[in-house]
Tab-separated table of C-alpha atoms and ligand atoms in Angstrom:
chain	number	residue	atom	x	y	z
A	1	MET	CA	15.901	80.591	-7.304
A	2	LYS	CA	17.883	81.298	-4.126
A	3	ILE	CA	17.444	78.437	-1.673
A	4	ALA	CA	18.841	78.103	1.847
A	5	VAL	CA	18.718	74.626	3.399
A	6	LEU	CA	19.127	74.561	7.195
A	7	ALA	CA	19.746	71.415	9.201
A	8	SER	CA	21.509	70.005	12.245
A	9	GLU	CA	23.363	67.358	10.229
A	10	GLY	CA	24.505	66.720	6.680
A	11	ALA	CA	26.752	64.001	5.279
A	12	PRO	CA	29.613	63.667	4.614
A	13	TYR	CA	30.496	66.195	7.366
A	14	VAL	CA	28.214	64.982	10.124
A	15	LYS	CA	25.559	62.309	10.145
A	16	SER	CA	23.633	60.396	12.781
A	17	GLY	CA	20.897	58.964	10.559
A	18	GLY	CA	18.713	59.411	7.497
A	19	LEU	CA	18.451	63.186	7.904
A	20	GLY	CA	22.204	63.405	7.317
A	21	ASP	CA	21.896	61.435	4.069
A	22	VAL	CA	19.054	63.601	2.818
A	23	MET	CA	21.039	66.736	3.614
A	24	GLU	CA	23.877	65.425	1.476
A	25	ALA	CA	21.812	64.584	-1.574
A	26	LEU	CA	18.896	67.031	-1.670
A	27	PRO	CA	20.924	70.288	-1.722
A	28	SER	CA	23.136	68.773	-4.374
A	29	ALA	CA	20.154	67.740	-6.527
A	30	LEU	CA	18.659	71.237	-6.152
A	31	ALA	CA	21.975	72.837	-7.140
A	32	ARG	CA	22.019	70.787	-10.358
A	33	ILE	CA	18.800	72.488	-11.483
A	34	GLU	CA	19.595	75.461	-13.671
A	35	GLY	CA	18.995	78.867	-12.158
A	36	ASN	CA	19.269	77.703	-8.544
A	37	GLU	CA	21.722	79.024	-5.979
A	38	VAL	CA	21.865	76.732	-2.961
A	39	VAL	CA	23.356	77.403	0.457
A	40	LEU	CA	23.455	74.666	3.109
A	41	VAL	CA	23.856	75.862	6.715
A	42	LEU	CA	25.110	73.425	9.387
A	43	PRO	CA	26.573	73.758	12.904
A	44	TYR	CA	30.379	73.789	13.055
A	45	TYR	CA	30.720	70.788	15.354
A	46	ASN	CA	34.152	69.973	16.740
A	47	LYS	CA	34.215	66.899	14.579
A	48	ILE	CA	34.124	69.099	11.481
A	49	LYS	CA	36.237	71.912	12.909
A	50	TYR	CA	39.174	69.686	13.775
A	51	SER	CA	38.924	67.372	10.781
A	52	PRO	CA	41.935	67.609	8.452
A	53	LEU	CA	39.563	67.019	5.536
A	54	TYR	CA	37.903	70.415	5.510
A	55	THR	CA	39.211	73.917	4.887
A	56	VAL	CA	37.046	76.926	5.572
A	57	ALA	CA	37.169	80.688	5.030
A	58	GLU	CA	35.715	83.043	7.603
A	59	LEU	CA	33.048	85.221	5.990
A	60	SER	CA	31.772	87.133	8.979
A	61	THR	CA	31.601	87.223	12.779
A	62	PHE	CA	28.983	88.903	14.927
A	63	HIS	CA	26.882	88.437	18.036
A	64	THR	CA	23.577	86.626	18.056
A	65	THR	CA	21.077	87.690	20.705
A	66	LEU	CA	19.233	84.880	22.468
A	67	GLY	CA	17.055	86.223	25.268
A	68	TRP	CA	19.551	88.121	27.456
A	69	ARG	CA	22.539	86.324	25.940
A	70	GLN	CA	24.990	87.787	23.460
A	71	LEU	CA	26.617	84.886	21.651
A	72	TYR	CA	29.542	84.804	19.289
A	73	THR	CA	28.750	83.484	15.811
A	74	GLY	CA	31.389	82.787	13.182
A	75	VAL	CA	30.259	82.197	9.610
A	76	MET	CA	32.654	79.786	7.930
A	77	GLU	CA	32.394	78.788	4.298
A	78	LEU	CA	33.696	75.405	3.231
A	79	GLN	CA	36.232	75.542	0.427
A	80	GLY	CA	36.461	73.175	-2.491
A	81	ARG	CA	32.987	71.684	-2.760
A	82	THR	CA	32.447	71.101	-6.443
A	83	ASP	CA	28.728	70.462	-6.929
A	84	GLY	CA	27.653	74.092	-6.671
A	85	VAL	CA	26.333	73.913	-3.098
A	86	ARG	CA	27.769	76.600	-0.805
A	87	VAL	CA	28.255	75.024	2.614
A	88	ILE	CA	28.227	77.401	5.570
A	89	PHE	CA	29.185	76.252	9.068
A	90	LEU	CA	28.128	78.293	12.095
A	91	ASP	CA	30.868	78.458	14.680
A	92	ASN	CA	30.122	78.768	18.368
A	93	GLU	CA	32.500	76.931	20.639
A	94	TYR	CA	30.140	76.922	23.623
A	95	TYR	CA	27.286	75.161	21.836
A	96	PHE	CA	29.045	73.032	19.231
A	97	GLY	CA	32.600	72.607	20.455
A	98	GLY	CA	34.146	71.200	23.578
A	99	ARG	CA	31.770	68.270	23.847
A	100	ASP	CA	32.226	64.577	23.132
A	101	SER	CA	31.684	63.383	19.594
A	102	THR	CA	27.913	62.882	19.965
A	103	ILE	CA	25.964	65.656	18.329
A	104	TYR	CA	22.683	65.227	20.228
A	105	GLY	CA	21.760	64.152	23.732
A	106	HIS	CA	23.210	67.084	25.677
A	107	GLY	CA	21.202	68.656	28.501
A	108	ASP	CA	20.974	71.990	26.705
A	109	ASP	CA	20.017	70.681	23.245
A	110	SER	CA	16.919	72.908	23.130
A	111	GLU	CA	19.043	75.981	23.722
A	112	ARG	CA	21.767	74.833	21.302
A	113	TYR	CA	19.364	74.491	18.407
A	114	ALA	CA	17.332	77.582	19.308
A	115	TYR	CA	20.653	79.382	18.994
A	116	PHE	CA	21.447	77.658	15.702
A	117	SER	CA	18.058	78.533	14.193
A	118	LYS	CA	18.420	82.201	15.064
A	119	ALA	CA	22.108	82.464	14.209
A	120	ALA	CA	21.414	80.903	10.798
A	121	LEU	CA	19.090	83.781	9.936
A	122	ASP	CA	21.673	86.298	11.204
A	123	ALA	CA	24.288	84.566	9.062
A	124	LEU	CA	22.234	84.662	5.858
A	125	ALA	CA	21.627	88.380	6.394
A	126	ALA	CA	25.309	88.975	7.214
A	127	ILE	CA	26.566	87.349	4.014
A	128	GLY	CA	23.862	89.057	1.953
A	129	PHE	CA	22.166	85.832	0.882
A	130	ILE	CA	18.471	86.701	1.077
A	131	PRO	CA	16.799	83.510	-0.109
A	132	ASP	CA	13.513	83.091	-1.931
A	133	ILE	CA	13.074	79.868	0.005
A	134	ILE	CA	14.327	78.568	3.314
A	135	GLN	CA	13.917	74.815	3.645
A	136	CYS	CA	14.436	73.631	7.232
A	137	ASN	CA	14.280	70.234	8.854
A	138	ASP	CA	13.064	68.509	12.019
A	139	TRP	CA	12.869	69.982	15.504
A	140	GLN	CA	16.409	71.335	15.534
A	141	THR	CA	15.516	74.024	12.986
A	142	ALA	CA	11.844	74.324	13.928
A	143	LEU	CA	12.299	77.828	15.280
A	144	VAL	CA	13.423	79.139	11.903
A	145	PRO	CA	9.902	79.858	10.551
A	146	VAL	CA	8.928	81.300	13.936
A	147	TYR	CA	11.842	83.759	13.981
A	148	LEU	CA	11.534	84.426	10.259
A	149	LYS	CA	7.914	85.533	10.488
A	150	SER	CA	8.444	87.633	13.602
A	151	ILE	CA	11.753	89.236	14.528
A	152	TYR	CA	13.374	88.744	11.103
A	153	TRP	CA	10.444	89.717	8.951
A	154	ALA	CA	11.974	93.062	7.987
A	155	SER	CA	15.268	91.481	6.847
A	156	PHE	CA	13.567	88.754	4.804
A	157	PRO	CA	10.286	90.309	3.626
A	158	ASN	CA	9.817	87.982	0.649
A	159	THR	CA	11.420	84.782	1.916
A	160	LYS	CA	9.082	81.780	2.122
A	161	CYS	CA	9.704	78.911	4.492
A	162	MET	CA	9.183	75.183	4.003
A	163	TYR	CA	9.371	73.004	7.091
A	164	THR	CA	10.093	69.302	6.563
A	165	ILE	CA	9.296	66.643	9.150
A	166	HIS	CA	11.629	63.650	8.949
A	167	ASN	CA	10.468	62.200	12.227
A	168	ILE	CA	7.685	63.550	14.407
A	169	GLU	CA	8.820	61.604	17.445
A	170	TYR	CA	11.410	64.246	18.375
A	171	GLN	CA	9.637	67.588	18.716
A	172	GLY	CA	11.948	69.873	20.665
A	173	TRP	CA	10.246	70.143	24.028
A	174	ALA	CA	11.369	72.672	26.624
A	175	SER	CA	9.948	74.047	29.837
A	176	GLY	CA	7.523	76.981	29.774
A	177	SER	CA	10.168	79.350	31.154
A	178	PHE	CA	12.383	78.634	28.123
A	179	TYR	CA	10.136	80.935	26.102
A	180	GLY	CA	11.005	84.047	28.044
A	181	ASP	CA	14.486	83.074	29.168
A	182	VAL	CA	15.941	81.824	25.897
A	183	LEU	CA	13.806	82.537	22.879
A	184	GLY	CA	13.279	86.270	23.177
A	185	LEU	CA	10.183	86.101	20.995
A	186	PRO	CA	7.242	88.508	21.231
A	187	TRP	CA	4.644	87.402	23.781
A	188	ASP	CA	1.823	87.144	21.281
A	189	LEU	CA	3.532	84.054	19.815
A	190	ARG	CA	3.559	82.233	23.131
A	191	GLY	CA	0.411	80.270	22.225
A	192	THR	CA	1.938	79.145	18.929
A	193	LEU	CA	4.703	77.304	20.753
A	194	ASP	CA	2.676	76.281	23.763
A	195	MET	CA	1.650	72.734	24.479
A	196	GLY	CA	0.220	72.132	27.904
A	197	GLY	CA	2.331	74.899	29.422
A	198	SER	CA	5.592	73.667	27.871
A	199	VAL	CA	7.326	74.847	24.728
A	200	ASN	CA	7.012	72.579	21.692
A	201	MET	CA	9.194	73.879	18.878
A	202	MET	CA	7.856	71.569	16.185
A	203	LYS	CA	4.330	72.785	16.855
A	204	GLY	CA	5.548	76.344	16.289
A	205	ALA	CA	7.114	75.369	12.974
A	206	ILE	CA	4.010	73.591	11.718
A	207	GLU	CA	1.889	76.622	12.518
A	208	MET	CA	4.257	79.278	11.165
A	209	ALA	CA	5.765	77.694	8.035
A	210	ASP	CA	4.301	78.562	4.642
A	211	LEU	CA	4.328	74.886	3.689
A	212	VAL	CA	4.957	71.704	5.656
A	213	THR	CA	6.241	68.534	4.069
A	214	THR	CA	7.026	65.057	5.292
A	215	VAL	CA	9.315	62.536	3.655
A	216	SER	CA	6.672	60.260	2.112
A	217	GLU	CA	3.065	60.587	1.023
A	218	THR	CA	1.752	57.833	3.244
A	219	TYR	CA	3.452	59.315	6.320
A	220	SER	CA	1.795	62.691	5.610
A	221	ARG	CA	-1.588	60.969	5.860
A	222	GLU	CA	-0.607	58.831	8.848
A	223	LEU	CA	0.320	61.954	10.807
A	224	MET	CA	-3.369	62.846	11.106
A	225	TYR	CA	-3.724	59.904	13.504
A	226	PRO	CA	-2.709	59.829	17.178
A	227	TYR	CA	-0.977	56.459	16.684
A	228	TYR	CA	1.689	58.119	14.514
A	229	ALA	CA	1.657	61.776	15.542
A	230	HIS	CA	3.037	61.616	19.099
A	231	GLY	CA	0.539	64.196	20.331
A	232	LEU	CA	0.656	66.505	17.321
A	233	ASP	CA	-2.267	64.989	15.352
A	234	GLY	CA	-4.524	67.966	16.133
A	235	VAL	CA	-1.861	70.461	15.079
A	236	ILE	CA	-1.177	68.482	11.910
A	237	SER	CA	-4.863	68.179	11.038
A	238	SER	CA	-5.310	71.952	11.339
A	239	ALA	CA	-2.343	72.399	9.014
A	240	ALA	CA	-3.528	69.720	6.558
A	241	TRP	CA	-4.158	72.365	3.867
A	242	LYS	CA	-0.439	73.109	3.640
A	243	LEU	CA	0.926	69.598	4.231
A	244	THR	CA	2.418	67.491	1.417
A	245	GLY	CA	4.498	64.309	1.297
A	246	ILE	CA	7.548	63.999	-0.947
A	247	THR	CA	9.237	60.614	-0.844
A	248	ASN	CA	13.005	60.858	-0.453
A	249	GLY	CA	15.459	59.477	-2.950
A	250	ILE	CA	18.871	57.968	-2.292
A	251	ASP	CA	22.244	59.193	-3.405
A	252	VAL	CA	22.791	56.834	-6.323
A	253	ASN	CA	26.323	58.115	-6.828
A	254	THR	CA	27.458	57.173	-3.340
A	255	PHE	CA	25.298	54.058	-3.187
A	256	ASN	CA	26.239	52.395	-6.438
A	257	PRO	CA	27.131	48.680	-6.594
A	258	GLU	CA	29.178	49.313	-9.729
A	259	THR	CA	31.602	51.669	-8.002
A	260	ASP	CA	31.111	51.439	-4.216
A	261	PRO	CA	34.693	51.228	-2.850
A	262	ALA	CA	33.481	49.269	0.193
A	263	LEU	CA	32.533	46.235	-1.919
A	264	PRO	CA	34.780	43.257	-2.707
A	265	ALA	CA	33.141	42.841	-6.149
A	266	HIS	CA	31.203	45.205	-8.383
A	267	TYR	CA	28.107	44.562	-10.454
A	268	ASN	CA	25.093	46.081	-12.173
A	269	ALA	CA	21.600	44.919	-13.170
A	270	ASP	CA	23.085	42.663	-15.880
A	271	THR	CA	25.893	41.131	-13.877
A	272	PHE	CA	24.373	40.912	-10.413
A	273	VAL	CA	24.110	37.130	-10.225
A	274	SER	CA	27.863	36.567	-10.179
A	275	GLY	CA	28.647	39.930	-8.526
A	276	LYS	CA	26.322	39.349	-5.617
A	277	ALA	CA	27.506	35.740	-5.218
A	278	ALA	CA	31.068	37.023	-4.737
A	279	CYS	CA	29.871	39.674	-2.279
A	280	LYS	CA	27.847	37.073	-0.386
A	281	ALA	CA	30.780	34.706	0.037
A	282	ALA	CA	33.000	37.558	1.251
A	283	LEU	CA	30.330	38.786	3.643
A	284	GLN	CA	29.757	35.349	5.174
A	285	GLU	CA	33.480	35.104	5.713
A	286	GLU	CA	33.724	38.629	7.171
A	287	VAL	CA	31.066	37.982	9.836
A	288	GLY	CA	32.167	34.423	10.559
A	289	LEU	CA	29.296	32.484	8.997
A	290	PRO	CA	29.929	29.355	6.895
A	291	ASN	CA	29.925	29.959	3.174
A	292	ARG	CA	26.606	28.614	1.922
A	293	PRO	CA	25.864	30.023	-1.530
A	294	ASP	CA	22.364	28.538	-1.720
A	295	THR	CA	21.164	29.467	1.733
A	296	PRO	CA	19.172	32.703	1.631
A	297	LEU	CA	20.998	35.387	3.580
A	298	MET	CA	18.756	37.899	5.368
A	299	VAL	CA	20.125	41.125	6.818
A	300	MET	CA	19.044	44.138	8.756
A	301	VAL	CA	21.044	47.385	9.133
A	302	THR	CA	19.351	49.454	11.770
A	303	ARG	CA	19.368	51.414	14.952
A	304	LEU	CA	18.287	48.834	17.532
A	305	ALA	CA	15.230	50.866	18.559
A	306	GLY	CA	11.736	49.587	19.263
A	307	HIS	CA	9.995	51.418	16.421
A	308	LYS	CA	12.228	49.637	13.896
A	309	GLY	CA	10.119	46.516	14.463
A	310	LEU	CA	12.726	44.559	16.397
A	311	ASP	CA	10.142	43.211	18.802
A	312	LEU	CA	8.575	41.391	15.839
A	313	LEU	CA	11.904	39.993	14.725
A	314	CYS	CA	12.701	38.818	18.263
A	315	TYR	CA	9.292	37.184	18.428
A	316	ILE	CA	9.651	35.209	15.188
A	317	ALA	CA	13.432	34.659	15.101
A	318	ARG	CA	13.557	31.142	16.562
A	319	THR	CA	10.577	29.887	14.591
A	320	LEU	CA	12.090	31.314	11.446
A	321	LEU	CA	15.466	29.697	12.077
A	322	ASN	CA	13.992	26.369	13.147
A	323	GLU	CA	11.615	26.040	10.215
A	324	HIS	CA	13.649	27.471	7.338
A	325	ASP	CA	17.073	27.125	5.854
A	326	CYS	CA	18.364	30.701	6.137
A	327	GLN	CA	21.073	32.897	7.654
A	328	LEU	CA	20.653	36.243	9.412
A	329	ILE	CA	23.033	39.164	10.022
A	330	ILE	CA	22.108	42.129	12.190
A	331	LEU	CA	24.202	45.316	12.178
A	332	GLY	CA	23.543	48.182	14.564
A	333	THR	CA	23.620	49.471	18.110
A	334	GLY	CA	20.874	50.687	20.396
A	335	GLU	CA	18.673	49.402	23.179
A	336	GLU	CA	20.484	46.952	25.386
A	337	LYS	CA	17.700	44.378	25.418
A	338	PHE	CA	17.929	44.052	21.631
A	339	GLU	CA	21.723	44.055	21.601
A	340	ASN	CA	21.667	41.193	24.107
A	341	PHE	CA	18.924	39.318	22.316
A	342	PHE	CA	20.892	39.198	19.061
A	343	ARG	CA	24.150	38.322	20.827
A	344	GLU	CA	22.391	35.393	22.486
A	345	LEU	CA	20.733	34.335	19.253
A	346	ALA	CA	24.126	34.332	17.510
A	347	ALA	CA	25.566	32.189	20.312
A	348	GLU	CA	22.662	29.767	19.977
A	349	TYR	CA	22.857	29.528	16.168
A	350	PRO	CA	26.544	30.157	15.415
A	351	ASP	CA	26.266	28.832	11.845
A	352	ARG	CA	23.168	30.795	11.070
A	353	VAL	CA	23.205	34.143	12.865
A	354	ALA	CA	25.808	36.912	13.164
A	355	ALA	CA	25.275	39.882	15.470
A	356	GLN	CA	27.428	42.886	14.623
A	357	ILE	CA	26.623	45.250	17.476
A	358	THR	CA	28.483	48.216	16.088
A	359	PHE	CA	28.231	51.138	13.648
A	360	ASN	CA	30.095	50.376	10.446
A	361	LEU	CA	29.195	52.069	7.156
A	362	GLY	CA	31.478	49.849	5.073
A	363	LEU	CA	29.967	46.673	6.472
A	364	ALA	CA	26.492	48.142	5.917
A	365	ALA	CA	27.275	48.525	2.208
A	366	ARG	CA	28.696	44.994	2.032
A	367	MET	CA	25.498	43.721	3.635
A	368	TYR	CA	23.263	45.523	1.114
A	369	ALA	CA	25.362	43.906	-1.610
A	370	GLY	CA	25.986	40.430	-0.197
A	371	ALA	CA	22.488	39.702	1.124
A	372	ASP	CA	19.534	38.147	-0.670
A	373	ILE	CA	16.801	39.569	1.557
A	374	TYR	CA	16.511	42.807	3.534
A	375	LEU	CA	14.212	42.901	6.575
A	376	MET	CA	12.539	46.162	7.608
A	377	PRO	CA	9.464	45.545	9.769
A	378	SER	CA	9.386	49.118	11.216
A	379	LYS	CA	6.351	49.929	13.313
A	380	SER	CA	6.330	53.359	11.689
A	381	GLU	CA	8.749	54.732	9.110
A	382	PRO	CA	8.560	58.317	7.836
A	383	CYS	CA	10.455	57.326	4.702
A	384	GLY	CA	13.271	54.885	5.298
A	385	LEU	CA	16.286	54.885	3.024
A	386	SER	CA	17.840	51.478	3.583
A	387	GLN	CA	15.056	49.592	1.810
A	388	MET	CA	15.919	51.666	-1.274
A	389	ASN	CA	19.647	51.082	-0.795
A	390	ALA	CA	18.924	47.367	-0.534
A	391	MET	CA	16.818	47.245	-3.708
A	392	HIS	CA	19.384	49.314	-5.567
A	393	TYR	CA	21.943	46.637	-4.611
A	394	GLY	CA	19.602	43.844	-5.748
A	395	THR	CA	18.435	42.716	-2.325
A	396	VAL	CA	14.731	41.936	-1.955
A	397	PRO	CA	12.990	43.825	0.877
A	398	VAL	CA	10.435	42.408	3.294
A	399	VAL	CA	8.728	45.386	4.941
A	400	HIS	CA	5.801	46.496	7.049
A	401	ALA	CA	3.528	48.508	4.731
A	402	THR	CA	3.776	51.809	6.580
A	403	GLY	CA	4.979	55.327	5.724
A	404	GLY	CA	7.696	55.443	3.093
A	405	LEU	CA	8.018	51.650	3.119
A	406	ARG	CA	4.518	51.429	1.723
A	407	ASP	CA	5.327	54.022	-0.954
A	408	THR	CA	8.636	52.538	-2.079
A	409	VAL	CA	7.945	48.786	-1.835
A	410	PRO	CA	4.762	47.867	-3.693
A	411	PRO	CA	3.889	44.250	-2.844
A	412	ALA	CA	4.888	41.411	-5.158
A	413	ASP	CA	2.818	38.228	-5.405
A	414	GLU	CA	3.988	34.687	-4.508
A	415	ARG	CA	5.803	34.467	-7.838
A	416	GLY	CA	7.631	37.719	-7.137
A	417	GLU	CA	5.670	39.606	-9.754
A	418	GLY	CA	3.741	42.863	-9.811
A	419	GLY	CA	5.787	44.599	-7.105
A	420	LEU	CA	9.229	45.106	-5.608
A	421	GLY	CA	9.196	43.107	-2.379
A	422	PHE	CA	7.121	41.331	0.240
A	423	THR	CA	4.947	43.312	2.616
A	424	PHE	CA	2.588	42.853	5.536
A	425	GLN	CA	-0.179	45.226	6.550
A	426	SER	CA	-0.948	44.571	10.163
A	427	TYR	CA	1.846	44.994	12.694
A	428	ASN	CA	2.143	41.546	14.264
A	429	GLY	CA	4.660	38.711	14.336
A	430	GLU	CA	2.557	36.154	12.443
A	431	ASP	CA	2.018	38.437	9.484
A	432	PHE	CA	5.692	39.372	9.412
A	433	LEU	CA	6.666	35.693	9.551
A	434	TYR	CA	4.272	34.942	6.713
A	435	ALA	CA	5.789	37.688	4.551
A	436	VAL	CA	9.344	36.426	5.207
A	437	THR	CA	8.214	32.872	4.496
A	438	ARG	CA	6.746	33.834	1.119
A	439	CYS	CA	10.036	35.485	0.229
A	440	LEU	CA	12.079	32.445	1.352
A	441	ASN	CA	9.772	30.124	-0.583
A	442	LEU	CA	10.334	32.098	-3.759
A	443	TYR	CA	14.096	31.876	-3.183
A	444	HIS	CA	14.036	28.129	-2.541
A	445	ASN	CA	11.393	27.040	-5.052
A	446	ASP	CA	11.803	29.415	-7.981
A	447	ARG	CA	15.288	30.923	-8.090
A	448	GLU	CA	14.658	32.378	-11.562
A	449	GLY	CA	11.582	34.197	-10.241
A	450	PHE	CA	13.631	35.508	-7.303
A	451	ARG	CA	16.299	36.771	-9.708
A	452	ARG	CA	13.705	38.477	-11.880
A	453	LEU	CA	12.507	40.328	-8.798
A	454	GLN	CA	16.074	41.311	-7.895
A	455	HIS	CA	16.553	42.580	-11.424
A	456	THR	CA	13.327	44.612	-11.286
A	457	ASP	CA	14.454	46.121	-7.971
A	458	MET	CA	17.816	47.095	-9.419
A	459	CYS	CA	16.198	48.801	-12.398
A	460	GLN	CA	14.124	51.261	-10.321
A	461	ASP	CA	15.022	54.937	-10.348
A	462	PHE	CA	15.531	55.844	-6.685
A	463	SER	CA	17.615	58.914	-7.518
A	464	TRP	CA	16.878	62.381	-6.186
A	465	ASN	CA	15.894	63.709	-9.627
A	466	VAL	CA	12.173	63.097	-9.177
A	467	PRO	CA	11.859	64.290	-5.549
A	468	ALA	CA	14.044	67.358	-6.252
A	469	GLY	CA	11.636	68.262	-9.052
A	470	ARG	CA	8.724	67.992	-6.631
A	471	TYR	CA	10.491	70.245	-4.113
A	472	MET	CA	10.975	72.769	-6.925
A	473	GLU	CA	7.260	72.662	-7.823
A	474	LEU	CA	6.376	73.503	-4.231
A	475	PHE	CA	9.044	76.202	-4.028
A	476	ARG	CA	7.612	77.842	-7.153
A	477	ARG	CA	4.125	77.662	-5.740
A	478	MET	CA	5.310	79.314	-2.507
A	479	VAL	CA	7.193	82.082	-4.299
A	480	SER	CA	4.218	82.959	-6.493
A	481	SER	CA	1.666	82.979	-3.670
B	501	LIG	C1	14.330	59.989	9.631
B	501	LIG	C2	13.222	58.964	9.450
B	501	LIG	C3	13.459	58.083	8.235
B	501	LIG	C4	13.761	58.954	7.008
B	501	LIG	C5	14.911	59.909	7.325
B	501	LIG	C6	15.234	60.836	6.167
B	501	LIG	O1	15.508	59.350	10.040
B	501	LIG	O2	13.067	58.159	10.609
B	501	LIG	O3	12.336	57.284	7.961
B	501	LIG	O4	14.094	58.148	5.924
B	501	LIG	O5	14.585	60.715	8.436
B	501	LIG	O6	14.143	61.639	5.788
């Protein structure tokens, strides 16, 4: 099957969050399946263009029409990727070059990604790759199904389009005039993109795609409710017949405690007790905490954003520290109020808390490995990858049972049996505190039970093999319909 995957980010070239990880591993897993040809299309950001790591060959150049604009597009193919995925970068200096190193957050983001979505279709046609399936992701490529089923229908008569929602919070809003000025779409599609007089690109994608998926089963059900859908619950409910959830995997080759070059010691499910003890001691030293092998070490690697459940952690932090023997490390940047809260907490409990207000992938890996407990009380979580990374590194998760956290962390009982971690159902500080307390009690009172749970976590298959198979099932269904 010929599959084109379109996205605004993909590791290792460019990544701002979980989408980037998925765009590294999913195309690769699809390419491993016999009979597939996979092309991944990404913007040619400056960061990639001027990196000494990547060599490209120019396949084609042409002009992409966007409303009244004629825009240069260069189609650059990455050389030397060995897993069978063809990586195509779309070059346009005006939209993707000449800016600072941040990929999002520019005033013309709507226009940049409208351009990318349209230019990607031009590029596939120009290189003669007419896919059976286009899989596109989040608001940045939401216009792909809209263009595909209208202006590009004649070039791609048999191509089916899957639209995947990784996070419904960011929908690609633009003013009403954007429709005529930028998009250049036929007027009869105006209603498809319209929301209260403005343009909502994600709405257009949900309506026009052949199938819509989200990144976990629970999240696909949650999206029917206003609490989770950020205004799109009605649109989602009308599209319920074509909506499915496929829970992400993690890249078990990159995230592997036996080989991860970031770690000071390596281990597997049989050797984790000594391996993790060495990682823990090194981690405590690295962040300036005293080396206490028998004090449970809790960590959180996260964007410091409200929906990650930080308000709950702030609310319980002092009680937790005052009532229990434990240490806490936070890694991440984000909202100032949270950054300051954790800095102050670290100053107040210098032996117990370390606040690493920075972005550091190596330290993140050392935290997954060196910690005993991973906290993830997200208010909502489409899938979440770090709870799986943590479990894969033998660190027990404590999570809010929502979205992908609910699907990947079945609850264990007080003895650590029957599940993979500790969970709480209702989003409030007391219930979170109770879940953390149960986990700490297991650690303190029954270390063997805690280790059995760590071992069970490490033995789970979080690889992309299963989800890639589910994507293929849906692709086949789309092609034969
Ligand atoms: C988004 C979601 C996260 C998910 C990731 C990859 O970042 O917020 O839950 O794991 O996309 O699908």
